[in-house]
PDB file of C-alpha atoms and ligand atoms in Angstrom:
ATOM      1  CA  MET A   1     106.797  91.327  77.358  1.00 75.00           C
ATOM      2  CA  LYS A   2     110.380  90.363  78.003  1.00 74.00           C
ATOM      3  CA  ASN A   3     112.306  93.245  79.566  1.00 78.00           C
ATOM      4  CA  MET A   4     109.277  95.483  79.077  1.00 89.00           C
ATOM      5  CA  ARG A   5     108.895  98.429  81.436  1.00 93.00           C
ATOM      6  CA  TYR A   6     106.131 100.800  82.442  1.00 96.00           C
ATOM      7  CA  PRO A   7     103.885 101.659  80.663  1.00 97.00           C
ATOM      8  CA  PHE A   8     103.269  98.039  79.717  1.00 97.00           C
ATOM      9  CA  GLN A   9     101.501  97.298  76.459  1.00 97.00           C
ATOM     10  CA  LEU A  10      99.277  94.395  75.504  1.00 97.00           C
ATOM     11  CA  PRO A  11     101.262  92.181  73.098  1.00 96.00           C
ATOM     12  CA  PRO A  12      99.345  91.214  69.943  1.00 96.00           C
ATOM     13  CA  LEU A  13      97.803  87.774  69.521  1.00 96.00           C
ATOM     14  CA  TYR A  14     100.202  85.969  67.187  1.00 93.00           C
ATOM     15  CA  PHE A  15      97.475  84.123  65.269  1.00 96.00           C
ATOM     16  CA  PRO A  16      93.882  84.971  64.242  1.00 97.00           C
ATOM     17  CA  PRO A  17      91.419  84.475  67.146  1.00 97.00           C
ATOM     18  CA  ALA A  18      89.685  81.670  65.233  1.00 98.00           C
ATOM     19  CA  ALA A  19      92.931  79.826  64.427  1.00 97.00           C
ATOM     20  CA  LEU A  20      92.407  77.156  67.083  1.00 97.00           C
ATOM     21  CA  GLU A  21      88.746  76.509  66.309  1.00 97.00           C
ATOM     22  CA  PRO A  22      86.912  74.232  66.869  1.00 96.00           C
ATOM     23  CA  TYR A  23      89.120  73.364  69.871  1.00 97.00           C
ATOM     24  CA  ILE A  24      89.283  76.851  71.351  1.00 97.00           C
ATOM     25  CA  SER A  25      86.684  79.283  70.034  1.00 98.00           C
ATOM     26  CA  ALA A  26      87.406  82.763  68.685  1.00 98.00           C
ATOM     27  CA  GLN A  27      85.111  84.078  71.405  1.00 98.00           C
ATOM     28  CA  THR A  28      87.241  82.496  74.129  1.00 98.00           C
ATOM     29  CA  MET A  29      90.460  83.751  72.495  1.00 98.00           C
ATOM     30  CA  GLU A  30      89.118  87.288  72.120  1.00 98.00           C
ATOM     31  CA  LEU A  31      87.838  87.450  75.679  1.00 98.00           C
ATOM     32  CA  HIS A  32      90.908  85.824  77.151  1.00 98.00           C
ATOM     33  CA  HIS A  33      93.420  87.958  75.251  1.00 98.00           C
ATOM     34  CA  GLY A  34      91.487  91.175  74.652  1.00 98.00           C
ATOM     35  CA  LYS A  35      89.709  91.416  78.015  1.00 98.00           C
ATOM     36  CA  HIS A  36      91.411  89.289  80.689  1.00 98.00           C
ATOM     37  CA  PHE A  37      95.020  89.768  79.568  1.00 98.00           C
ATOM     38  CA  ARG A  38      94.378  93.442  78.812  1.00 98.00           C
ATOM     39  CA  ASN A  39      92.930  93.912  82.278  1.00 98.00           C
ATOM     40  CA  TYR A  40      96.147  92.643  83.888  1.00 98.00           C
ATOM     41  CA  VAL A  41      98.178  95.071  81.747  1.00 98.00           C
ATOM     42  CA  ASP A  42      95.904  98.045  82.456  1.00 98.00           C
ATOM     43  CA  SER A  43      95.730  97.246  86.173  1.00 98.00           C
ATOM     44  CA  LEU A  44      99.508  96.942  86.478  1.00 98.00           C
ATOM     45  CA  ASN A  45      99.960 100.308  84.763  1.00 98.00           C
ATOM     46  CA  ALA A  46      97.360 101.994  86.980  1.00 98.00           C
ATOM     47  CA  LEU A  47      99.015 100.505  90.039  1.00 96.00           C
ATOM     48  CA  LEU A  48     102.521 101.685  89.144  1.00 97.00           C
ATOM     49  CA  GLU A  49     101.529 105.068  87.735  1.00 97.00           C
ATOM     50  CA  PRO A  50     102.092 106.954  91.048  1.00 97.00           C
ATOM     51  CA  TYR A  51     105.296 104.982  91.802  1.00 97.00           C
ATOM     52  CA  SER A  52     107.800 106.471  89.363  1.00 97.00           C
ATOM     53  CA  GLN A  53     110.680 104.784  91.176  1.00 96.00           C
ATOM     54  CA  TYR A  54     109.501 101.499  89.568  1.00 96.00           C
ATOM     55  CA  HIS A  55     108.984 102.829  86.035  1.00 96.00           C
ATOM     56  CA  ASP A  56     112.406 101.532  84.996  1.00 95.00           C
ATOM     57  CA  THR A  57     111.914  98.113  86.582  1.00 95.00           C
ATOM     58  CA  CYS A  58     111.267  95.378  84.017  1.00 94.00           C
ATOM     59  CA  LEU A  59     108.359  92.964  84.393  1.00 95.00           C
ATOM     60  CA  GLU A  60     110.553  90.016  85.390  1.00 93.00           C
ATOM     61  CA  GLN A  61     112.138  91.999  88.224  1.00 92.00           C
ATOM     62  CA  LEU A  62     108.745  93.228  89.415  1.00 93.00           C
ATOM     63  CA  ILE A  63     107.312  89.736  89.651  1.00 92.00           C
ATOM     64  CA  CYS A  64     110.408  88.293  91.312  1.00 92.00           C
ATOM     65  CA  GLN A  65     110.691  91.101  93.841  1.00 90.00           C
ATOM     66  CA  TRP A  66     107.046  91.926  94.495  1.00 88.00           C
ATOM     67  CA  ASP A  67     107.480  91.333  98.232  1.00 88.00           C
ATOM     68  CA  SER A  68     109.915  94.250  98.451  1.00 92.00           C
ATOM     69  CA  LEU A  69     107.396  96.673  96.893  1.00 95.00           C
ATOM     70  CA  PRO A  70     105.447  99.142  99.075  1.00 95.00           C
ATOM     71  CA  ALA A  71     102.885  97.251 101.168  1.00 95.00           C
ATOM     72  CA  ASP A  72      99.861  98.971  99.603  1.00 95.00           C
ATOM     73  CA  ILE A  73     100.680  97.719  96.078  1.00 95.00           C
ATOM     74  CA  ARG A  74     102.440  94.447  96.923  1.00 95.00           C
ATOM     75  CA  THR A  75      99.584  91.992  96.481  1.00 96.00           C
ATOM     76  CA  ALA A  76      98.119  93.730  93.451  1.00 96.00           C
ATOM     77  CA  ALA A  77     101.560  93.899  91.811  1.00 95.00           C
ATOM     78  CA  ARG A  78     102.053  90.190  92.444  1.00 96.00           C
ATOM     79  CA  ASN A  79      98.685  89.330  90.906  1.00 97.00           C
ATOM     80  CA  ASN A  80      98.691  91.744  87.961  1.00 98.00           C
ATOM     81  CA  GLY A  81     102.409  91.445  87.207  1.00 97.00           C
ATOM     82  CA  GLY A  82     102.106  87.682  87.273  1.00 97.00           C
ATOM     83  CA  GLY A  83      98.971  87.907  85.136  1.00 98.00           C
ATOM     84  CA  CYS A  84     100.905  89.892  82.504  1.00 98.00           C
ATOM     85  CA  PHE A  85     103.887  87.562  82.494  1.00 97.00           C
ATOM     86  CA  ASN A  86     101.883  84.330  82.519  1.00 98.00           C
ATOM     87  CA  HIS A  87      99.469  85.352  79.769  1.00 98.00           C
ATOM     88  CA  ASP A  88     102.240  86.620  77.514  1.00 97.00           C
ATOM     89  CA  PHE A  89     103.980  83.277  77.978  1.00 97.00           C
ATOM     90  CA  TYR A  90     100.756  81.317  77.378  1.00 98.00           C
ATOM     91  CA  PHE A  91      99.640  83.015  74.157  1.00 98.00           C
ATOM     92  CA  ARG A  92     103.148  82.977  72.684  1.00 97.00           C
ATOM     93  CA  GLY A  93     103.378  79.280  73.432  1.00 98.00           C
ATOM     94  CA  LEU A  94     100.338  78.236  71.376  1.00 98.00           C
ATOM     95  CA  SER A  95     100.184  77.478  67.681  1.00 96.00           C
ATOM     96  CA  PRO A  96      97.530  76.269  65.248  1.00 95.00           C
ATOM     97  CA  LYS A  97     100.306  74.305  63.512  1.00 94.00           C
ATOM     98  CA  PRO A  98     101.126  70.900  65.051  1.00 89.00           C
ATOM     99  CA  SER A  99     104.734  70.453  66.128  1.00 94.00           C
ATOM    100  CA  GLU A 100     106.935  68.098  68.113  1.00 97.00           C
ATOM    101  CA  PRO A 101     110.001  68.683  70.266  1.00 98.00           C
ATOM    102  CA  GLN A 102     113.322  68.037  68.544  1.00 97.00           C
ATOM    103  CA  GLY A 103     117.008  67.639  69.290  1.00 97.00           C
ATOM    104  CA  ALA A 104     118.346  68.495  72.746  1.00 97.00           C
ATOM    105  CA  PHE A 105     114.856  69.408  73.995  1.00 98.00           C
ATOM    106  CA  LEU A 106     113.452  65.996  73.023  1.00 98.00           C
ATOM    107  CA  GLU A 107     116.467  64.274  74.573  1.00 98.00           C
ATOM    108  CA  ALA A 108     115.925  66.160  77.838  1.00 98.00           C
ATOM    109  CA  ILE A 109     112.231  65.239  77.845  1.00 98.00           C
ATOM    110  CA  ARG A 110     113.100  61.550  77.370  1.00 98.00           C
ATOM    111  CA  ARG A 111     115.791  61.739  80.054  1.00 98.00           C
ATOM    112  CA  ASP A 112     113.515  63.386  82.641  1.00 98.00           C
ATOM    113  CA  PHE A 113     110.102  61.836  81.845  1.00 98.00           C
ATOM    114  CA  GLY A 114     110.741  58.675  79.809  1.00 98.00           C
ATOM    115  CA  SER A 115     109.008  59.894  76.655  1.00 98.00           C
ATOM    116  CA  PHE A 116     107.233  62.899  75.100  1.00 98.00           C
ATOM    117  CA  ASP A 117     103.880  61.190  75.734  1.00 98.00           C
ATOM    118  CA  GLN A 118     104.687  60.575  79.391  1.00 98.00           C
ATOM    119  CA  MET A 119     105.709  64.202  79.822  1.00 98.00           C
ATOM    120  CA  LYS A 120     102.444  65.406  78.262  1.00 98.00           C
ATOM    121  CA  GLN A 121     100.448  63.045  80.487  1.00 98.00           C
ATOM    122  CA  ARG A 122     102.197  64.390  83.573  1.00 98.00           C
ATOM    123  CA  LEU A 123     101.686  68.014  82.476  1.00 98.00           C
ATOM    124  CA  ALA A 124      97.993  67.281  81.898  1.00 98.00           C
ATOM    125  CA  GLN A 125      97.627  65.535  85.257  1.00 98.00           C
ATOM    126  CA  VAL A 126      99.266  68.332  87.246  1.00 98.00           C
ATOM    127  CA  SER A 127      97.288  71.011  85.353  1.00 98.00           C
ATOM    128  CA  VAL A 128      93.928  69.272  85.836  1.00 98.00           C
ATOM    129  CA  GLN A 129      94.605  68.836  89.556  1.00 98.00           C
ATOM    130  CA  VAL A 130      95.224  72.533  90.272  1.00 98.00           C
ATOM    131  CA  PHE A 131      92.699  73.439  92.960  1.00 96.00           C
ATOM    132  CA  GLY A 132      90.806  76.573  91.979  1.00 97.00           C
ATOM    133  CA  SER A 133      92.555  79.004  89.635  1.00 98.00           C
ATOM    134  CA  GLY A 134      96.160  78.584  88.593  1.00 98.00           C
ATOM    135  CA  TRP A 135      98.630  77.211  86.105  1.00 98.00           C
ATOM    136  CA  GLY A 136     100.432  74.046  85.093  1.00 98.00           C
ATOM    137  CA  TRP A 137     104.013  74.433  83.873  1.00 98.00           C
ATOM    138  CA  LEU A 138     106.843  72.606  82.232  1.00 98.00           C
ATOM    139  CA  CYS A 139     109.921  74.242  83.756  1.00 98.00           C
ATOM    140  CA  TYR A 140     113.667  74.035  83.660  1.00 97.00           C
ATOM    141  CA  ASP A 141     115.586  73.755  86.923  1.00 96.00           C
ATOM    142  CA  LYS A 142     119.026  75.228  86.342  1.00 92.00           C
ATOM    143  CA  ASN A 143     120.388  73.980  89.667  1.00 91.00           C
ATOM    144  CA  VAL A 144     120.015  70.335  88.728  1.00 95.00           C
ATOM    145  CA  ASN A 145     119.904  70.762  84.935  1.00 95.00           C
ATOM    146  CA  SER A 146     116.567  69.035  84.449  1.00 97.00           C
ATOM    147  CA  LEU A 147     113.012  69.622  83.351  1.00 98.00           C
ATOM    148  CA  CYS A 148     110.172  69.416  85.863  1.00 98.00           C
ATOM    149  CA  ILE A 149     106.410  69.919  86.015  1.00 98.00           C
ATOM    150  CA  ILE A 150     104.820  72.122  88.654  1.00 98.00           C
ATOM    151  CA  ALA A 151     101.610  73.994  89.413  1.00 98.00           C
ATOM    152  CA  THR A 152     101.259  77.587  90.591  1.00 98.00           C
ATOM    153  CA  SER A 153      98.241  79.207  92.246  1.00 98.00           C
ATOM    154  CA  ASN A 154      96.415  82.295  91.048  1.00 98.00           C
ATOM    155  CA  GLN A 155      98.914  84.338  88.979  1.00 97.00           C
ATOM    156  CA  ASP A 156     102.099  83.199  90.702  1.00 97.00           C
ATOM    157  CA  THR A 157     104.989  82.407  88.363  1.00 97.00           C
ATOM    158  CA  PRO A 158     107.614  79.617  88.402  1.00 97.00           C
ATOM    159  CA  TYR A 159     110.288  82.240  89.133  1.00 94.00           C
ATOM    160  CA  ARG A 160     109.104  82.265  92.726  1.00 89.00           C
ATOM    161  CA  GLN A 161     110.277  78.649  92.962  1.00 92.00           C
ATOM    162  CA  GLN A 162     113.589  79.491  91.255  1.00 93.00           C
ATOM    163  CA  LEU A 163     112.431  77.684  88.112  1.00 96.00           C
ATOM    164  CA  TYR A 164     112.364  78.861  84.500  1.00 96.00           C
ATOM    165  CA  PRO A 165     109.106  78.404  82.577  1.00 97.00           C
ATOM    166  CA  VAL A 166     109.183  76.514  79.270  1.00 98.00           C
ATOM    167  CA  VAL A 167     105.464  75.750  78.681  1.00 98.00           C
ATOM    168  CA  ALA A 168     102.372  77.294  80.338  1.00 98.00           C
ATOM    169  CA  VAL A 169      98.900  75.783  80.783  1.00 98.00           C
ATOM    170  CA  ASP A 170      96.306  78.291  82.010  1.00 98.00           C
ATOM    171  CA  VAL A 171      93.618  76.480  83.998  1.00 98.00           C
ATOM    172  CA  TRP A 172      91.634  79.515  85.123  1.00 98.00           C
ATOM    173  CA  GLU A 173      88.011  78.932  84.114  1.00 97.00           C
ATOM    174  CA  HIS A 174      88.099  82.001  81.849  1.00 97.00           C
ATOM    175  CA  ALA A 175      90.476  80.017  79.590  1.00 97.00           C
ATOM    176  CA  TYR A 176      87.940  77.295  78.823  1.00 97.00           C
ATOM    177  CA  TYR A 177      84.514  77.693  80.383  1.00 97.00           C
ATOM    178  CA  LEU A 178      82.679  78.870  77.253  1.00 97.00           C
ATOM    179  CA  ASP A 179      83.982  75.912  75.255  1.00 97.00           C
ATOM    180  CA  TYR A 180      84.348  73.146  77.845  1.00 97.00           C
ATOM    181  CA  GLN A 181      82.236  74.255  80.841  1.00 97.00           C
ATOM    182  CA  ASN A 182      83.392  72.153  83.808  1.00 96.00           C
ATOM    183  CA  LYS A 183      85.410  69.680  81.679  1.00 98.00           C
ATOM    184  CA  ARG A 184      88.849  71.012  82.503  1.00 98.00           C
ATOM    185  CA  ALA A 185      90.568  67.748  81.540  1.00 98.00           C
ATOM    186  CA  ASP A 186      89.211  67.957  77.970  1.00 98.00           C
ATOM    187  CA  TYR A 187      90.431  71.544  77.628  1.00 98.00           C
ATOM    188  CA  VAL A 188      93.874  70.665  79.023  1.00 98.00           C
ATOM    189  CA  ASP A 189      94.280  67.783  76.542  1.00 98.00           C
ATOM    190  CA  THR A 190      93.286  70.072  73.677  1.00 97.00           C
ATOM    191  CA  LEU A 191      95.544  72.843  74.853  1.00 98.00           C
ATOM    192  CA  ILE A 192      98.567  70.591  75.195  1.00 98.00           C
ATOM    193  CA  SER A 193      98.005  69.385  71.624  1.00 97.00           C
ATOM    194  CA  HIS A 194      98.229  73.038  70.462  1.00 97.00           C
ATOM    195  CA  ILE A 195     101.447  73.910  72.218  1.00 98.00           C
ATOM    196  CA  ASP A 196     104.180  75.158  69.918  1.00 98.00           C
ATOM    197  CA  TRP A 197     106.908  72.647  70.810  1.00 98.00           C
ATOM    198  CA  GLU A 198     109.374  74.292  68.419  1.00 97.00           C
ATOM    199  CA  HIS A 199     108.970  77.562  70.312  1.00 97.00           C
ATOM    200  CA  ALA A 200     109.291  75.728  73.648  1.00 98.00           C
ATOM    201  CA  GLY A 201     112.440  74.031  72.350  1.00 98.00           C
ATOM    202  CA  GLY A 202     113.903  77.450  71.537  1.00 96.00           C
ATOM    203  CA  ILE A 203     113.249  78.594  75.101  1.00 95.00           C
ATOM    204  CA  TYR A 204     114.882  75.439  76.435  1.00 97.00           C
ATOM    205  CA  ARG A 205     117.968  75.850  74.215  1.00 96.00           C
ATOM    206  CA  ASN A 206     118.400  79.454  75.397  1.00 93.00           C
ATOM    207  CA  LEU A 207     118.242  78.291  79.001  1.00 94.00           C
ATOM    208  CA  ILE A 208     120.815  75.518  78.688  1.00 93.00           C
ATOM    209  CA  ASP A 209     123.069  77.799  76.653  1.00 90.00           C
ATOM    210  CA  GLY A 210     122.976  80.228  79.582  1.00 81.00           C
ATOM    211  CA  GLY A 211     121.715  83.032  77.360  1.00 67.00           C
ATOM    212  CA  VAL A 212     119.062  84.109  79.846  1.00 67.00           C
ATOM    213  CA  ASP A 213     119.716  86.339  82.830  1.00 66.00           C
ATOM    214  CA  THR A 214     118.668  84.990  86.190  1.00 66.00           C
ATOM    215  CA  PRO A 215     115.721  87.151  87.202  1.00 72.00           C
ATOM    216  CA  PHE A 216     115.698  86.002  90.814  1.00 69.00           C
TER     217      PHE A 216
HETATM  218 MN1  MN3 B 301      94.026  83.378  81.733  1.00 95.13          MN
END
């Protein structure tokens, strides 16, 4: 949904809903993408419909500047705008095809975490420990030129902490409850093993090359 403006549209799922079975069921994928993600998109559109002054504002600007929006739509814009951004990032970041980080991305992971395995362990740990609903993230901090792992609550995005997202782990129960019930740690391990590290590496390379505008 990069640079997308009102009216926002639900991006397609980039693989068949059953592509990650038996780890993540088609039913979970269809509900998560077709119902939950769609609801964030529809709600954001309904919210902004009467506010034509924001129809030219792209999603990234909306989520970075939600606290300057009119008071009656501020919280809903934060939640639904973040929901759109985060879910787009999440679904794009998954792949049924196993992959590993390469090149400069792998070097940065080793520099900042010791090894790829240690980074994945840390990402899993932070994601599992999110209290309630939220997200675990691998991010890039431009100020200190390093990768870091953080958690956000509800549908908040890393942009609010002046960080750029590289990998997203959705730990809302709707992402796993049908398949894993209360076993969030099992879902997080499975999810991390289905992250498209080539795609994440492309995001990282864009960031260090300075090819991405600062949205905040
Ligand atoms: Mn979700």
